[in-house]
Coordinates of N, CA and C in Angstrom, one line a residue:
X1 N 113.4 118.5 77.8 CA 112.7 117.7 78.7 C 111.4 118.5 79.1
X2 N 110.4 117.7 79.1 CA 109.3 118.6 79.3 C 108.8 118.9 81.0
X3 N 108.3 120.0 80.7 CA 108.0 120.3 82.8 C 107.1 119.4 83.6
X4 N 106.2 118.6 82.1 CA 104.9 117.9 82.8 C 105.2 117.0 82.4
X5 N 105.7 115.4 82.7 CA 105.2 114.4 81.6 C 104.9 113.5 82.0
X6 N 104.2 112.6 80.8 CA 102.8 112.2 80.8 C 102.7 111.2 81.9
X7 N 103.2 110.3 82.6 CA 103.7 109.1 83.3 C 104.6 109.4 84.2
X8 N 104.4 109.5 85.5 CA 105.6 108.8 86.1 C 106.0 107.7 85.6
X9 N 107.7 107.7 85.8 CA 108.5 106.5 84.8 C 108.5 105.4 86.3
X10 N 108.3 105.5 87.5 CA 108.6 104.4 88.8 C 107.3 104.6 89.0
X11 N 105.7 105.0 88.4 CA 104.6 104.7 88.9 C 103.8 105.0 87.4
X12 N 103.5 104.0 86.4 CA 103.1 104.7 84.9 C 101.6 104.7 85.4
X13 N 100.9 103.5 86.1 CA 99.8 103.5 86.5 C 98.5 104.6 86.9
X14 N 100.1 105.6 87.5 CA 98.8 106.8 88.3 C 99.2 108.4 87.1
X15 N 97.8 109.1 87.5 CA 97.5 110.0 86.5 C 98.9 111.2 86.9
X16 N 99.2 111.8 86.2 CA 100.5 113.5 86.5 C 99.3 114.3 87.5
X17 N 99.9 114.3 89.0 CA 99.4 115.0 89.3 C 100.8 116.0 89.8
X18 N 100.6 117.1 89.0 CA 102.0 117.9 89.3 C 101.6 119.2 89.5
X19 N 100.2 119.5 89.8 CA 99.6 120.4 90.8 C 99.2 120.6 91.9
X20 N 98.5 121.5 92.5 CA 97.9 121.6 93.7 C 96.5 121.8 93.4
X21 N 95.5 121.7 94.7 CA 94.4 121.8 94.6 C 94.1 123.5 95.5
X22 N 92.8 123.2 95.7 CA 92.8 125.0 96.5 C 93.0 124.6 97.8
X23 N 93.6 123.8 98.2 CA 94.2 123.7 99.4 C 95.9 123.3 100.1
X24 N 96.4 123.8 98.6 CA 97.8 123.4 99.0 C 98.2 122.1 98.3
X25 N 97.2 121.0 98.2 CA 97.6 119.8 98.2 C 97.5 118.7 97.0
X26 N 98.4 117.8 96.4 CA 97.5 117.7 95.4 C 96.9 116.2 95.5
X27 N 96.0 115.7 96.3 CA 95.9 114.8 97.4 C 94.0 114.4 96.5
X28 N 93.4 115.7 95.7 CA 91.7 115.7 96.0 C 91.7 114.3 94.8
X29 N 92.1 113.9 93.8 CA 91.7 113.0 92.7 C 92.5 112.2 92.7
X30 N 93.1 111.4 93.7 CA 93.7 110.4 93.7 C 92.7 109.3 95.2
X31 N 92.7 108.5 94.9 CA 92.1 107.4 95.8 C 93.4 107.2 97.3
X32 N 92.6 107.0 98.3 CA 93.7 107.3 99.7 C 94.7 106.4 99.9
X33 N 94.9 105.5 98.9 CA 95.9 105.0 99.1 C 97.0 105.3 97.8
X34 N 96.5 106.3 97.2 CA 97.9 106.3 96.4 C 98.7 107.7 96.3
X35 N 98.3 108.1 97.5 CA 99.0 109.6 97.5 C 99.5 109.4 99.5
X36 N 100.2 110.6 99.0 CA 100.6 111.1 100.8 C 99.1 111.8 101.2
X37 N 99.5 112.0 103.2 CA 98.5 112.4 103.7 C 99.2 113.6 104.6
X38 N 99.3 114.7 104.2 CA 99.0 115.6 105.8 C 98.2 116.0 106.5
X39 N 98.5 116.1 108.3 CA 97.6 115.9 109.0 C 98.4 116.8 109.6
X40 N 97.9 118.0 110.0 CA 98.0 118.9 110.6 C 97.7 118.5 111.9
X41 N 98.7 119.4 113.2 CA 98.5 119.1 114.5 C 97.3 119.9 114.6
X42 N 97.0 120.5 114.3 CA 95.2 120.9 114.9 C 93.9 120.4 114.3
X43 N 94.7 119.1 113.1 CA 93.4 118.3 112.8 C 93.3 116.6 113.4
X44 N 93.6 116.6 114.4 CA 94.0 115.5 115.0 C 92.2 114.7 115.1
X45 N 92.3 113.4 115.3 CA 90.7 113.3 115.3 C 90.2 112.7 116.8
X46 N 89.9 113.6 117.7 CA 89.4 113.3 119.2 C 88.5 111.6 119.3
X47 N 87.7 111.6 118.2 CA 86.6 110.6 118.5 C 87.4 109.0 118.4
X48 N 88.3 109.0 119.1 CA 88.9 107.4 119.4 C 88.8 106.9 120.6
X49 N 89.1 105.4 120.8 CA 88.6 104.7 122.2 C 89.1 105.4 123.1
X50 N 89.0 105.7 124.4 CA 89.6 106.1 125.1 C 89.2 105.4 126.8
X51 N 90.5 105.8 127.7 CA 91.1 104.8 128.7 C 90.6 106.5 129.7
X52 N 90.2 106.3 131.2 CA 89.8 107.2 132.2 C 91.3 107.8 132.5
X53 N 91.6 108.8 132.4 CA 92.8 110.1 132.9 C 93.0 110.1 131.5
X54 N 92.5 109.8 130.1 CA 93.5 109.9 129.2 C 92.9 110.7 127.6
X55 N 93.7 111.6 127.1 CA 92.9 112.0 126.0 C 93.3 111.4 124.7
X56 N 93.2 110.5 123.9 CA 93.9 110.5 122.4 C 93.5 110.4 121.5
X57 N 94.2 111.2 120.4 CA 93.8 111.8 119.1 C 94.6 111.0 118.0
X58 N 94.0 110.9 117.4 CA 94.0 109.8 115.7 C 94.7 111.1 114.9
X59 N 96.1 110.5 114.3 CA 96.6 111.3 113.3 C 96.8 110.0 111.9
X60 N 96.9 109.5 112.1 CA 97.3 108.1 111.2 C 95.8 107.4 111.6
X61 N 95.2 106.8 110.7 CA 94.3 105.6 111.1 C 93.9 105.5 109.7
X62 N 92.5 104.1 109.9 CA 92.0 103.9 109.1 C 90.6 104.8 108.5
X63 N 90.2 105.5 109.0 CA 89.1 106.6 109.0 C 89.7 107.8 108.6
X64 N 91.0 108.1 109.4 CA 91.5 109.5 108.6 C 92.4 109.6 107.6
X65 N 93.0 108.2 107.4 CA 94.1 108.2 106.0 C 93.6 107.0 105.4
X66 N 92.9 106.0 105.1 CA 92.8 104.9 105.0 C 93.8 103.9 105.0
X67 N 94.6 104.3 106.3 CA 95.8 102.8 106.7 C 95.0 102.0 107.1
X68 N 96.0 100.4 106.5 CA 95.3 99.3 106.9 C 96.0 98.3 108.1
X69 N 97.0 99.3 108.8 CA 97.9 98.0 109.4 C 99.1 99.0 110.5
X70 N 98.1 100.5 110.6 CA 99.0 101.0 111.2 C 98.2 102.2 111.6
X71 N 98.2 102.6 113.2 CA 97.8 103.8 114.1 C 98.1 104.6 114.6
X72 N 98.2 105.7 114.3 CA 99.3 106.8 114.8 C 98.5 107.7 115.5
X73 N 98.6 108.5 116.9 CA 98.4 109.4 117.1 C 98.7 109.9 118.2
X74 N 98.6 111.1 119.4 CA 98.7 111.9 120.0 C 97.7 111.1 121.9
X75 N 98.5 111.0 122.6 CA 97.8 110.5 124.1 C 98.4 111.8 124.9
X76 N 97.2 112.7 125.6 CA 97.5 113.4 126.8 C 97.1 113.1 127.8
X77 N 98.0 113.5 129.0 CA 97.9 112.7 130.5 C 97.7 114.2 131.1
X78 N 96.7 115.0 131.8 CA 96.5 115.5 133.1 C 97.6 115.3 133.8
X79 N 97.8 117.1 134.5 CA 98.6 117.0 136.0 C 98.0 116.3 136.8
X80 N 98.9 115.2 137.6 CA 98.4 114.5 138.6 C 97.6 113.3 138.4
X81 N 97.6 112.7 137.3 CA 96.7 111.7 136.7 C 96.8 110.7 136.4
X82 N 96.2 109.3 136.4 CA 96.8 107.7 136.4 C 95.7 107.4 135.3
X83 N 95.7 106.9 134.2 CA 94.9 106.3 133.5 C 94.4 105.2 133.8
X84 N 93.3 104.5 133.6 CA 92.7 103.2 134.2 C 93.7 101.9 134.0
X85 N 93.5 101.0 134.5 CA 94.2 99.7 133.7 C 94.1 99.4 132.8
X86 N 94.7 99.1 131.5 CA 94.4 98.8 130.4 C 95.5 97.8 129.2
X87 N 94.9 97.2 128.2 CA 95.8 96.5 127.1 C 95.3 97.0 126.0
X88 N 96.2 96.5 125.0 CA 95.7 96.8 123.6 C 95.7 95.8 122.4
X89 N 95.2 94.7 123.3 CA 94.5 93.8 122.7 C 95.5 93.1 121.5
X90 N 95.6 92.3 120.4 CA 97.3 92.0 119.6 C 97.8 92.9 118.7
X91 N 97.6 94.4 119.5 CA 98.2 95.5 119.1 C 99.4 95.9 119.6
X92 N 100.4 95.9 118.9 CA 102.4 96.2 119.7 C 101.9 97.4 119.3
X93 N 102.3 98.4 120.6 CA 102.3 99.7 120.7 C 103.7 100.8 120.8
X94 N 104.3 101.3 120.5 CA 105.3 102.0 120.4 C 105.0 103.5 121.0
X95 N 105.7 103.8 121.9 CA 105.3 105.2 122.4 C 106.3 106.1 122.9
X96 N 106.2 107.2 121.9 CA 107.4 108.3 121.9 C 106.9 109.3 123.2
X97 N 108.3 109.6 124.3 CA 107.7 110.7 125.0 C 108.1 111.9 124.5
X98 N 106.6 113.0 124.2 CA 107.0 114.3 123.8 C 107.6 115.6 125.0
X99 N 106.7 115.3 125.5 CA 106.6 116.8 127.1 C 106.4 115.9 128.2
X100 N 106.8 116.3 129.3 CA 106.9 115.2 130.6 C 107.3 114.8 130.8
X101 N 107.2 113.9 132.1 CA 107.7 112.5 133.0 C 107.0 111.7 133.2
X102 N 105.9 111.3 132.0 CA 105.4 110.0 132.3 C 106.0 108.2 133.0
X103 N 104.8 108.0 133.9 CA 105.6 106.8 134.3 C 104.5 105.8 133.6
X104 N 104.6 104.3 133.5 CA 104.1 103.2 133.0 C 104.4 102.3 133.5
X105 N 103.6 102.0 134.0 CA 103.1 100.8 134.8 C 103.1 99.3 135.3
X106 N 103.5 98.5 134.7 CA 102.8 96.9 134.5 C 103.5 95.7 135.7
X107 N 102.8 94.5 135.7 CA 103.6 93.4 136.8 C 104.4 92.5 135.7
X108 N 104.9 92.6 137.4 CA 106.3 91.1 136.2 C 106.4 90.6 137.5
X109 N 106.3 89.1 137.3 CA 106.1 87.9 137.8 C 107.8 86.9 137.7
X110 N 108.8 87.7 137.3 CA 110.1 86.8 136.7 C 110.7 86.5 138.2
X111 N 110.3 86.7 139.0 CA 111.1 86.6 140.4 C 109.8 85.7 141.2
X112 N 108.9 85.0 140.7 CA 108.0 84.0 141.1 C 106.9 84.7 142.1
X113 N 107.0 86.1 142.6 CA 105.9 87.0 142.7 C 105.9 88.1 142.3
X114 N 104.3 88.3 141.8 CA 103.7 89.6 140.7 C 104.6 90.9 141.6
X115 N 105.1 91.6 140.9 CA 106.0 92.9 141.2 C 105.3 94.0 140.7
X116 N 104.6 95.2 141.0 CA 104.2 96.3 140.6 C 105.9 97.2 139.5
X117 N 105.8 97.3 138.6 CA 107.3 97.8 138.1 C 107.1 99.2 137.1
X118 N 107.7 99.9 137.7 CA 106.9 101.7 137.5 C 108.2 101.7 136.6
X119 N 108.3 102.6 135.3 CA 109.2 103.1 133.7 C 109.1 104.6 134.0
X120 N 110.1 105.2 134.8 CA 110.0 106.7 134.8 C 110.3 107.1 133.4
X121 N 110.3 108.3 132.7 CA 110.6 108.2 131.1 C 110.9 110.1 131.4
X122 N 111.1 110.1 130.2 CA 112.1 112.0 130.0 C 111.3 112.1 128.8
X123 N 111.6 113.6 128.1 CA 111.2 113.6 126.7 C 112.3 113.1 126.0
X124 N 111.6 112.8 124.6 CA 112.8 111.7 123.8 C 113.1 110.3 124.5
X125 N 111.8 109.9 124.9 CA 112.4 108.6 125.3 C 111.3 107.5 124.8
X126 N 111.4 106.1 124.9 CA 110.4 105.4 124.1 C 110.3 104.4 125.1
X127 N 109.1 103.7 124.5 CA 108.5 102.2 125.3 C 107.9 101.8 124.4
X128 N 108.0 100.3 124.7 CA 107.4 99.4 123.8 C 106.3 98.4 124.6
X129 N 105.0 98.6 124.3 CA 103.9 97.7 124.5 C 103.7 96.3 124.3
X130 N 104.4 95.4 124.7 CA 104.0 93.9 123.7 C 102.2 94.0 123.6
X131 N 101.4 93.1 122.8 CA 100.5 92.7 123.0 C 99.3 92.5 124.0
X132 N 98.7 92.3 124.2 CA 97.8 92.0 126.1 C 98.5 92.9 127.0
X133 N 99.5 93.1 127.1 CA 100.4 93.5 128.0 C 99.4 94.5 128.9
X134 N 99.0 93.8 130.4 CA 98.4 95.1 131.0 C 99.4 96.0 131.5
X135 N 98.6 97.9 131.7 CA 99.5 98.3 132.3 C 98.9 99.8 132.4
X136 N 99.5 100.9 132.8 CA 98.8 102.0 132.7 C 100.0 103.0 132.7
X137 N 99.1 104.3 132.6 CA 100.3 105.5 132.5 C 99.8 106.4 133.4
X138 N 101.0 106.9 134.2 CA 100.4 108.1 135.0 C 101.2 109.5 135.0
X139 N 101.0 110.5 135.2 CA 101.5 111.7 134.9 C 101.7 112.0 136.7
X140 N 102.5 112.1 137.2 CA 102.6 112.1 138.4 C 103.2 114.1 138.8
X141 N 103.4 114.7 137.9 CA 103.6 116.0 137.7 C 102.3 116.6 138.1
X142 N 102.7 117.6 139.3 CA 101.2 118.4 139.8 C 101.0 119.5 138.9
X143 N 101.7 120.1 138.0 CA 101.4 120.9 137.6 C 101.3 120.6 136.0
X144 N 102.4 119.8 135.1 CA 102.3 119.7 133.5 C 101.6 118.8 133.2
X145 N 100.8 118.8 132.0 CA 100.2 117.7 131.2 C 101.9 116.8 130.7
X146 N 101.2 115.4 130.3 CA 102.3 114.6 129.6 C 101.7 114.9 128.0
X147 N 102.5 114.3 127.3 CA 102.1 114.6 125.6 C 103.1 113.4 125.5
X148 N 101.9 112.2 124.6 CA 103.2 110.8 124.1 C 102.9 110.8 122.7
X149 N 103.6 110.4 121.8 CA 103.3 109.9 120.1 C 103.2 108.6 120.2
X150 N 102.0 108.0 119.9 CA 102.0 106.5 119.8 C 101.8 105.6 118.8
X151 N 102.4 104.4 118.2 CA 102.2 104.2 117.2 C 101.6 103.0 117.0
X152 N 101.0 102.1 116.7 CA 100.1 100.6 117.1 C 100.3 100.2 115.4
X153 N 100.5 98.7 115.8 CA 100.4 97.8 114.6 C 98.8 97.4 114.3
X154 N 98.1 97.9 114.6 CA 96.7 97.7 113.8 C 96.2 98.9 113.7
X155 N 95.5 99.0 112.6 CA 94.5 100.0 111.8 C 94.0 101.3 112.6
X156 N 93.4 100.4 113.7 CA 92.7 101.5 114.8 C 93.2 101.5 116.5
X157 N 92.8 102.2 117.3 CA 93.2 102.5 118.2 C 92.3 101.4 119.0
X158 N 93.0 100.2 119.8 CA 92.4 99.2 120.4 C 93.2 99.1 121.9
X159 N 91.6 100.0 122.7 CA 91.8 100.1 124.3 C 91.0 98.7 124.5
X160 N 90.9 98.1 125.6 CA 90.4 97.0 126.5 C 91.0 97.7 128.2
X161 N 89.9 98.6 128.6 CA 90.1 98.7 129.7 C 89.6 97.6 130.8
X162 N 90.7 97.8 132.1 CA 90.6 96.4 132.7 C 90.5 96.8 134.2
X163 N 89.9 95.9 135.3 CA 89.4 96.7 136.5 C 90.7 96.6 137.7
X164 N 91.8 95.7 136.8 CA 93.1 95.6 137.6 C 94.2 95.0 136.4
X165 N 95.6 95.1 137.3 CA 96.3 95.1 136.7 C 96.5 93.5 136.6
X166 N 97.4 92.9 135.7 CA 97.8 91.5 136.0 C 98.8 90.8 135.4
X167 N 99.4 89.7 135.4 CA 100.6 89.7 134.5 C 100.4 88.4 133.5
X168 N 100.4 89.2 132.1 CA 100.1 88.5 131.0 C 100.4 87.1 131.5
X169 N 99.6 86.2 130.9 CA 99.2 84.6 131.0 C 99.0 83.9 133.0
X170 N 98.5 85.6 133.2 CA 97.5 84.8 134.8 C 96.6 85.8 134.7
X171 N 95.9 85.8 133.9 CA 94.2 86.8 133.8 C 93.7 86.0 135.0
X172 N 93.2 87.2 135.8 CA 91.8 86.8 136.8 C 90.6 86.1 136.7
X173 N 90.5 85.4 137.2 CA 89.2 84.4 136.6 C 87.7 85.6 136.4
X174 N 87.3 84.7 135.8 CA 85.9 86.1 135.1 C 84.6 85.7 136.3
X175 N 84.9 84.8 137.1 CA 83.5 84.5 138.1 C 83.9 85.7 139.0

């Protein structure tokens, strides 16, 4: 059996790459969608939308891996800090807690008045975003940063910050 051969037998399409490049990887002559991607935690990419108390970094996107349908990356929360109001537009968001006690935010109206309803969270713990969903995160810790992993069903990172909170299907009139 030879060490190199010519075809993968479950991919004949793509060329043997059964090397590395001078970086470890063998990632440089294949087009971005037909290889893996590593993304090192200190190549995260800063320049994404961003929400007031909040930092997040692009590991997964369309700019740094060419995904077409999926957002991955890194949100830090400041000691003591509430991020603005905000949605993410018909983006379902998924959010892993890494470090902290973030809390999250949103109203719920199921009892026939808007209710402020605070998600204390631990590390290892998750939340799920529906859509429009307003709502915010705050790090209520005087001394630690939070650290979340988040994951969004669309391409890119889609903030719509908002000047209050509200409960999906009674948006504030825009006069």
């Amino acid at each position: 059996m030879a060490s190199h051969p010519e075809h993968d037998a479950f991919h004949p399409d793509l060329p043997d790459h059964d090397h590395d490049d001078d970086h470890g990887t063998a990632e440089s002559a294949l087009p971005l969608r037909a290889r893996l991607h590593h993304i090192r935690a200190d190549a995260l990419d800063g320049d994404t939308a961003q929400t007031g108390g909040m930092r997040r970094f692009a590991a997964i996107s369309g700019s740094t891996v060419g995904s077409e349908r999926i957002w991955m990356g890194q949100t830090h929360v400041a000691p003591d800090t509430a991020s603005s109001n905000h949605h993410h537009g018909a983006s379902e968001t998924a959010i892993h807690v890494v470090k902290g006690h973030p809390e999250f935010v949103f109203l719920d109206d199921s009892s026939g008045t808007p209710e402020e309803i605070r998600i204390r969270t631990s590390p290892g713990d998750y939340i799920f975003v529906p859509p429009y969903v307003p709502h915010r995160e705050e790090n209520p810790s005087p001394d630690d940063e939070a650290v979340v992993v988040i994951a969004r069903s669309t391409q890119e990172a889609i903030v719509v910050n908002l000047p209050e909170l509200y409960v999906l299907g009674h948006e504030p009139d825009a006069s």
